[in-house]
Amino acid sequence: MLRRSVPSPTRAGSVLAATATVVLLLSACAPEPGPSASATPAGSPSPDATESAAPALVPEGTAEENLPVFAAVAERVWATDQRGSGRAYVDGLVTAGFDRPDMQVTQDQTTVGNPAESLQFSVRWGEQDCLVGQVGPSTGGVVTAVMPQLADGRCLIGATRPIDW
């Protein structure tokens, strides 16, 4: 014989308390409203003026301090028809003040002559760090980062092309 269970007041209260707890926890996870828009105070640069100022190389700075200029050069080259040319990235970095002897770049083309799916370029910075960039169809845009140098002082793994121009 099957018995029909009748909910007790204690059981119903427990279910209600559990439901209320879940609702409170979920509401605590909701994003908080962001800061409201405010007018630019008088005397401070407008957002357009700040954005248009290109970052500058800091020769005595850290790799992290120079990542913005490295990234800006990569973005500028990526926006041109030379986006698949390793030489264009190297030349842009030299123009920005980076040292050519500290650079590495991978091949622009595959072994069968097709454009490379990914092109990497780097600048060794100091004794421990590297500024590394990657572009190409496989990334969909510019990716830059500060990475530790490899044991031999290089930045990129594998074969790179000579920078002999």
Tab-separated table of N, CA and C in Angstrom, residues 43-132:
chain	number	residue	atom	x	y	z
A	43	GLY	N	40.698	71.966	-17.320
A	43	GLY	CA	42.150	71.901	-17.179
A	43	GLY	C	42.714	70.505	-17.402
A	44	SER	N	41.888	69.471	-17.449
A	44	SER	CA	42.420	68.134	-17.704
A	44	SER	C	42.271	67.825	-19.184
A	45	PRO	N	43.154	66.971	-19.709
A	45	PRO	CA	43.087	66.697	-21.142
A	45	PRO	C	41.807	65.948	-21.496
A	46	SER	N	41.310	66.235	-22.674
A	46	SER	CA	40.123	65.535	-23.130
A	46	SER	C	40.509	64.112	-23.489
A	47	PRO	N	39.554	63.165	-23.487
A	47	PRO	CA	39.878	61.785	-23.841
A	47	PRO	C	40.525	61.669	-25.222
A	48	ASP	N	40.079	62.505	-26.185
A	48	ASP	CA	40.652	62.439	-27.524
A	48	ASP	C	42.125	62.834	-27.516
A	49	ALA	N	42.488	63.842	-26.741
A	49	ALA	CA	43.881	64.286	-26.676
A	49	ALA	C	44.749	63.219	-26.037
A	50	THR	N	44.247	62.536	-25.018
A	50	THR	CA	45.010	61.489	-24.346
A	50	THR	C	45.211	60.295	-25.269
A	51	GLU	N	44.151	59.900	-25.995
A	51	GLU	CA	44.228	58.740	-26.866
A	51	GLU	C	45.120	58.980	-28.068
A	52	SER	N	45.194	60.219	-28.554
A	52	SER	CA	45.975	60.487	-29.747
A	52	SER	C	47.469	60.572	-29.452
A	53	ALA	N	47.847	60.786	-28.200
A	53	ALA	CA	49.260	60.861	-27.837
A	53	ALA	C	49.840	59.456	-27.860
A	54	ALA	N	50.802	59.228	-28.739
A	54	ALA	CA	51.413	57.906	-28.866
A	54	ALA	C	52.319	57.658	-27.669
A	55	PRO	N	52.335	56.420	-27.165
A	55	PRO	CA	53.242	56.121	-26.059
A	55	PRO	C	54.688	56.244	-26.528
A	56	ALA	N	55.562	56.611	-25.614
A	56	ALA	CA	56.975	56.810	-25.955
A	56	ALA	C	57.831	55.739	-25.284
A	57	LEU	N	58.901	55.377	-25.949
A	57	LEU	CA	59.852	54.405	-25.420
A	57	LEU	C	60.513	54.973	-24.163
A	58	VAL	N	60.655	54.136	-23.169
A	58	VAL	CA	61.335	54.500	-21.923
A	58	VAL	C	62.595	53.638	-21.856
A	59	PRO	N	63.726	54.118	-22.409
A	59	PRO	CA	64.935	53.295	-22.511
A	59	PRO	C	65.406	52.692	-21.192
A	60	GLU	N	65.251	53.409	-20.102
A	60	GLU	CA	65.683	52.883	-18.798
A	60	GLU	C	64.532	52.209	-18.049
A	61	GLY	N	63.385	52.119	-18.684
A	61	GLY	CA	62.211	51.544	-18.034
A	61	GLY	C	62.190	50.028	-18.121
A	62	THR	N	61.154	49.467	-17.564
A	62	THR	CA	60.966	48.021	-17.566
A	62	THR	C	60.277	47.590	-18.861
A	63	ALA	N	60.237	46.287	-19.067
A	63	ALA	CA	59.511	45.759	-20.220
A	63	ALA	C	58.028	46.127	-20.116
A	64	GLU	N	57.464	46.036	-18.925
A	64	GLU	CA	56.053	46.400	-18.723
A	64	GLU	C	55.797	47.862	-19.085
A	65	GLU	N	56.733	48.741	-18.750
A	65	GLU	CA	56.570	50.157	-19.064
A	65	GLU	C	56.660	50.407	-20.564
A	66	ASN	N	57.365	49.538	-21.293
A	66	ASN	CA	57.531	49.718	-22.727
A	66	ASN	C	56.573	48.876	-23.562
A	67	LEU	N	55.773	48.059	-22.907
A	67	LEU	CA	54.786	47.264	-23.641
A	67	LEU	C	53.794	48.147	-24.401
A	68	PRO	N	53.329	49.278	-23.865
A	68	PRO	CA	52.383	50.098	-24.637
A	68	PRO	C	52.945	50.597	-25.971
A	69	VAL	N	54.212	50.994	-26.015
A	69	VAL	CA	54.777	51.468	-27.284
A	69	VAL	C	54.993	50.286	-28.236
A	70	PHE	N	55.409	49.149	-27.716
A	70	PHE	CA	55.567	47.931	-28.520
A	70	PHE	C	54.219	47.554	-29.147
A	71	ALA	N	53.177	47.552	-28.331
A	71	ALA	CA	51.836	47.212	-28.816
A	71	ALA	C	51.321	48.236	-29.825
A	72	ALA	N	51.597	49.513	-29.588
A	72	ALA	CA	51.140	50.564	-30.505
A	72	ALA	C	51.783	50.411	-31.878
A	73	VAL	N	53.088	50.089	-31.904
A	73	VAL	CA	53.770	49.863	-33.186
A	73	VAL	C	53.130	48.676	-33.898
A	74	ALA	N	52.910	47.596	-33.168
A	74	ALA	CA	52.304	46.405	-33.773
A	74	ALA	C	50.909	46.714	-34.319
A	75	GLU	N	50.123	47.463	-33.580
A	75	GLU	CA	48.775	47.833	-34.041
A	75	GLU	C	48.838	48.697	-35.303
A	76	ARG	N	49.799	49.634	-35.341
A	76	ARG	CA	49.936	50.495	-36.524
A	76	ARG	C	50.286	49.662	-37.758
A	77	VAL	N	51.225	48.730	-37.625
A	77	VAL	CA	51.610	47.904	-38.772
A	77	VAL	C	50.445	46.998	-39.171
A	78	TRP	N	49.770	46.433	-38.182
A	78	TRP	CA	48.635	45.534	-38.464
A	78	TRP	C	47.556	46.249	-39.267
A	79	ALA	N	47.415	47.544	-39.080
A	79	ALA	CA	46.377	48.324	-39.767
A	79	ALA	C	46.749	48.658	-41.213
A	80	THR	N	47.937	48.240	-41.666
A	80	THR	CA	48.374	48.531	-43.032
A	80	THR	C	48.309	47.293	-43.913
A	81	ASP	N	48.602	47.478	-45.194
A	81	ASP	CA	48.665	46.332	-46.091
A	81	ASP	C	49.951	45.519	-45.893
A	82	GLN	N	50.826	45.954	-44.999
A	82	GLN	CA	52.067	45.232	-44.685
A	82	GLN	C	51.902	44.325	-43.460
A	83	ARG	N	50.668	44.085	-43.024
A	83	ARG	CA	50.410	43.331	-41.799
A	83	ARG	C	51.021	41.942	-41.777
A	84	GLY	N	51.301	41.342	-42.911
A	84	GLY	CA	51.887	40.003	-42.967
A	84	GLY	C	53.393	40.008	-43.155
A	85	SER	N	54.021	41.165	-43.059
A	85	SER	CA	55.458	41.301	-43.293
A	85	SER	C	56.209	41.469	-41.971
A	86	GLY	N	57.021	40.498	-41.639
A	86	GLY	CA	57.834	40.600	-40.430
A	86	GLY	C	58.755	41.800	-40.469
A	87	ARG	N	59.267	42.111	-41.646
A	87	ARG	CA	60.151	43.258	-41.783
A	87	ARG	C	59.446	44.559	-41.369
A	88	ALA	N	58.176	44.691	-41.694
A	88	ALA	CA	57.436	45.901	-41.344
A	88	ALA	C	57.364	46.079	-39.828
A	89	TYR	N	57.191	44.990	-39.090
A	89	TYR	CA	57.154	45.082	-37.624
A	89	TYR	C	58.527	45.455	-37.081
A	90	VAL	N	59.568	44.818	-37.608
A	90	VAL	CA	60.935	45.127	-37.161
A	90	VAL	C	61.260	46.583	-37.463
A	91	ASP	N	60.986	47.023	-38.683
A	91	ASP	CA	61.280	48.410	-39.057
A	91	ASP	C	60.495	49.400	-38.192
A	92	GLY	N	59.238	49.101	-37.908
A	92	GLY	CA	58.439	49.968	-37.053
A	92	GLY	C	59.000	50.047	-35.641
A	93	LEU	N	59.453	48.914	-35.120
A	93	LEU	CA	60.032	48.899	-33.772
A	93	LEU	C	61.352	49.657	-33.727
A	94	VAL	N	62.165	49.532	-34.787
A	94	VAL	CA	63.422	50.285	-34.850
A	94	VAL	C	63.122	51.782	-34.881
A	95	THR	N	62.149	52.175	-35.693
A	95	THR	CA	61.760	53.590	-35.770
A	95	THR	C	61.300	54.112	-34.407
A	96	ALA	N	60.653	53.256	-33.624
A	96	ALA	CA	60.180	53.657	-32.292
A	96	ALA	C	61.306	53.709	-31.262
A	97	GLY	N	62.504	53.219	-31.627
A	97	GLY	CA	63.638	53.310	-30.711
A	97	GLY	C	64.143	51.997	-30.146
A	98	PHE	N	63.525	50.885	-30.498
A	98	PHE	CA	63.996	49.584	-30.026
A	98	PHE	C	65.259	49.185	-30.789
A	99	ASP	N	66.127	48.403	-30.164
A	99	ASP	CA	67.390	47.993	-30.780
A	99	ASP	C	67.223	46.765	-31.662
A	100	ARG	N	67.599	46.901	-32.936
A	100	ARG	CA	67.480	45.818	-33.904
A	100	ARG	C	68.240	44.546	-33.459
A	101	PRO	N	69.449	44.647	-32.881
A	101	PRO	CA	70.155	43.421	-32.486
A	101	PRO	C	69.415	42.607	-31.411
A	102	ASP	N	68.485	43.218	-30.712
A	102	ASP	CA	67.731	42.514	-29.665
A	102	ASP	C	66.427	41.915	-30.187
A	103	MET	N	66.220	41.945	-31.497
A	103	MET	CA	64.955	41.494	-32.075
A	103	MET	C	65.063	40.114	-32.714
A	104	GLN	N	63.909	39.457	-32.764
A	104	GLN	CA	63.734	38.208	-33.503
A	104	GLN	C	62.406	38.295	-34.244
A	105	VAL	N	62.306	37.604	-35.357
A	105	VAL	CA	61.062	37.560	-36.118
A	105	VAL	C	60.992	36.214	-36.833
A	106	THR	N	59.785	35.668	-36.948
A	106	THR	CA	59.610	34.396	-37.653
A	106	THR	C	59.370	34.663	-39.134
A	107	GLN	N	59.317	33.592	-39.899
A	107	GLN	CA	59.129	33.682	-41.349
A	107	GLN	C	57.742	34.222	-41.704
A	108	ASP	N	57.694	34.968	-42.805
A	108	ASP	CA	56.425	35.517	-43.314
A	108	ASP	C	55.624	34.468	-44.080
A	109	GLN	N	56.320	33.482	-44.614
A	109	GLN	CA	55.678	32.486	-45.477
A	109	GLN	C	55.971	31.081	-44.993
A	110	THR	N	55.065	30.180	-45.350
A	110	THR	CA	55.270	28.770	-45.042
A	110	THR	C	56.313	28.194	-46.000
A	111	THR	N	56.699	26.967	-45.802
A	111	THR	CA	57.702	26.332	-46.669
A	111	THR	C	57.206	26.132	-48.094
A	112	VAL	N	55.895	26.211	-48.314
A	112	VAL	CA	55.367	26.082	-49.676
A	112	VAL	C	54.959	27.429	-50.272
A	113	GLY	N	55.328	28.532	-49.594
A	113	GLY	CA	55.109	29.859	-50.154
A	113	GLY	C	53.801	30.533	-49.807
A	114	ASN	N	53.014	29.944	-48.940
A	114	ASN	CA	51.767	30.584	-48.518
A	114	ASN	C	52.051	31.555	-47.376
A	115	PRO	N	51.204	32.581	-47.218
A	115	PRO	CA	51.394	33.482	-46.071
A	115	PRO	C	51.292	32.701	-44.759
A	116	ALA	N	52.145	33.028	-43.821
A	116	ALA	CA	52.128	32.348	-42.521
A	116	ALA	C	50.817	32.633	-41.803
A	117	GLU	N	50.283	31.631	-41.141
A	117	GLU	CA	49.070	31.796	-40.344
A	117	GLU	C	49.336	32.634	-39.100
A	118	SER	N	50.586	32.631	-38.666
A	118	SER	CA	50.961	33.361	-37.468
A	118	SER	C	52.386	33.872	-37.641
A	119	LEU	N	52.583	35.106	-37.282
A	119	LEU	CA	53.892	35.748	-37.368
A	119	LEU	C	54.227	36.255	-35.974
A	120	GLN	N	55.414	35.895	-35.482
A	120	GLN	CA	55.838	36.360	-34.161
A	120	GLN	C	57.055	37.261	-34.303
A	121	PHE	N	57.153	38.224	-33.407
A	121	PHE	CA	58.303	39.132	-33.381
A	121	PHE	C	58.555	39.484	-31.925
A	122	SER	N	59.799	39.795	-31.615
A	122	SER	CA	60.122	40.058	-30.211
A	122	SER	C	61.288	41.024	-30.091
A	123	VAL	N	61.390	41.601	-28.896
A	123	VAL	CA	62.520	42.435	-28.519
A	123	VAL	C	62.975	41.957	-27.145
A	124	ARG	N	64.236	41.548	-27.043
A	124	ARG	CA	64.801	41.194	-25.736
A	124	ARG	C	64.945	42.485	-24.940
A	125	TRP	N	64.479	42.479	-23.685
A	125	TRP	CA	64.534	43.681	-22.860
A	125	TRP	C	65.277	43.354	-21.569
A	126	GLY	N	66.467	43.904	-21.440
A	126	GLY	CA	67.258	43.644	-20.237
A	126	GLY	C	67.776	42.218	-20.210
A	127	GLU	N	67.960	41.712	-19.011
A	127	GLU	CA	68.531	40.376	-18.823
A	127	GLU	C	67.487	39.297	-18.592
A	128	GLN	N	66.216	39.692	-18.419
A	128	GLN	CA	65.217	38.695	-18.045
A	128	GLN	C	63.948	38.689	-18.880
A	129	ASP	N	63.611	39.787	-19.516
A	129	ASP	CA	62.298	39.905	-20.150
A	129	ASP	C	62.361	40.019	-21.666
A	130	CYS	N	61.226	39.749	-22.269
A	130	CYS	CA	61.036	39.914	-23.708
A	130	CYS	C	59.679	40.558	-23.952
A	131	LEU	N	59.633	41.444	-24.918
A	131	LEU	CA	58.372	41.956	-25.443
A	131	LEU	C	58.069	41.071	-26.646
A	132	VAL	N	56.937	40.403	-26.634
A	132	VAL	CA	56.608	39.439	-27.681
A	132	VAL	C	55.290	39.825	-28.324
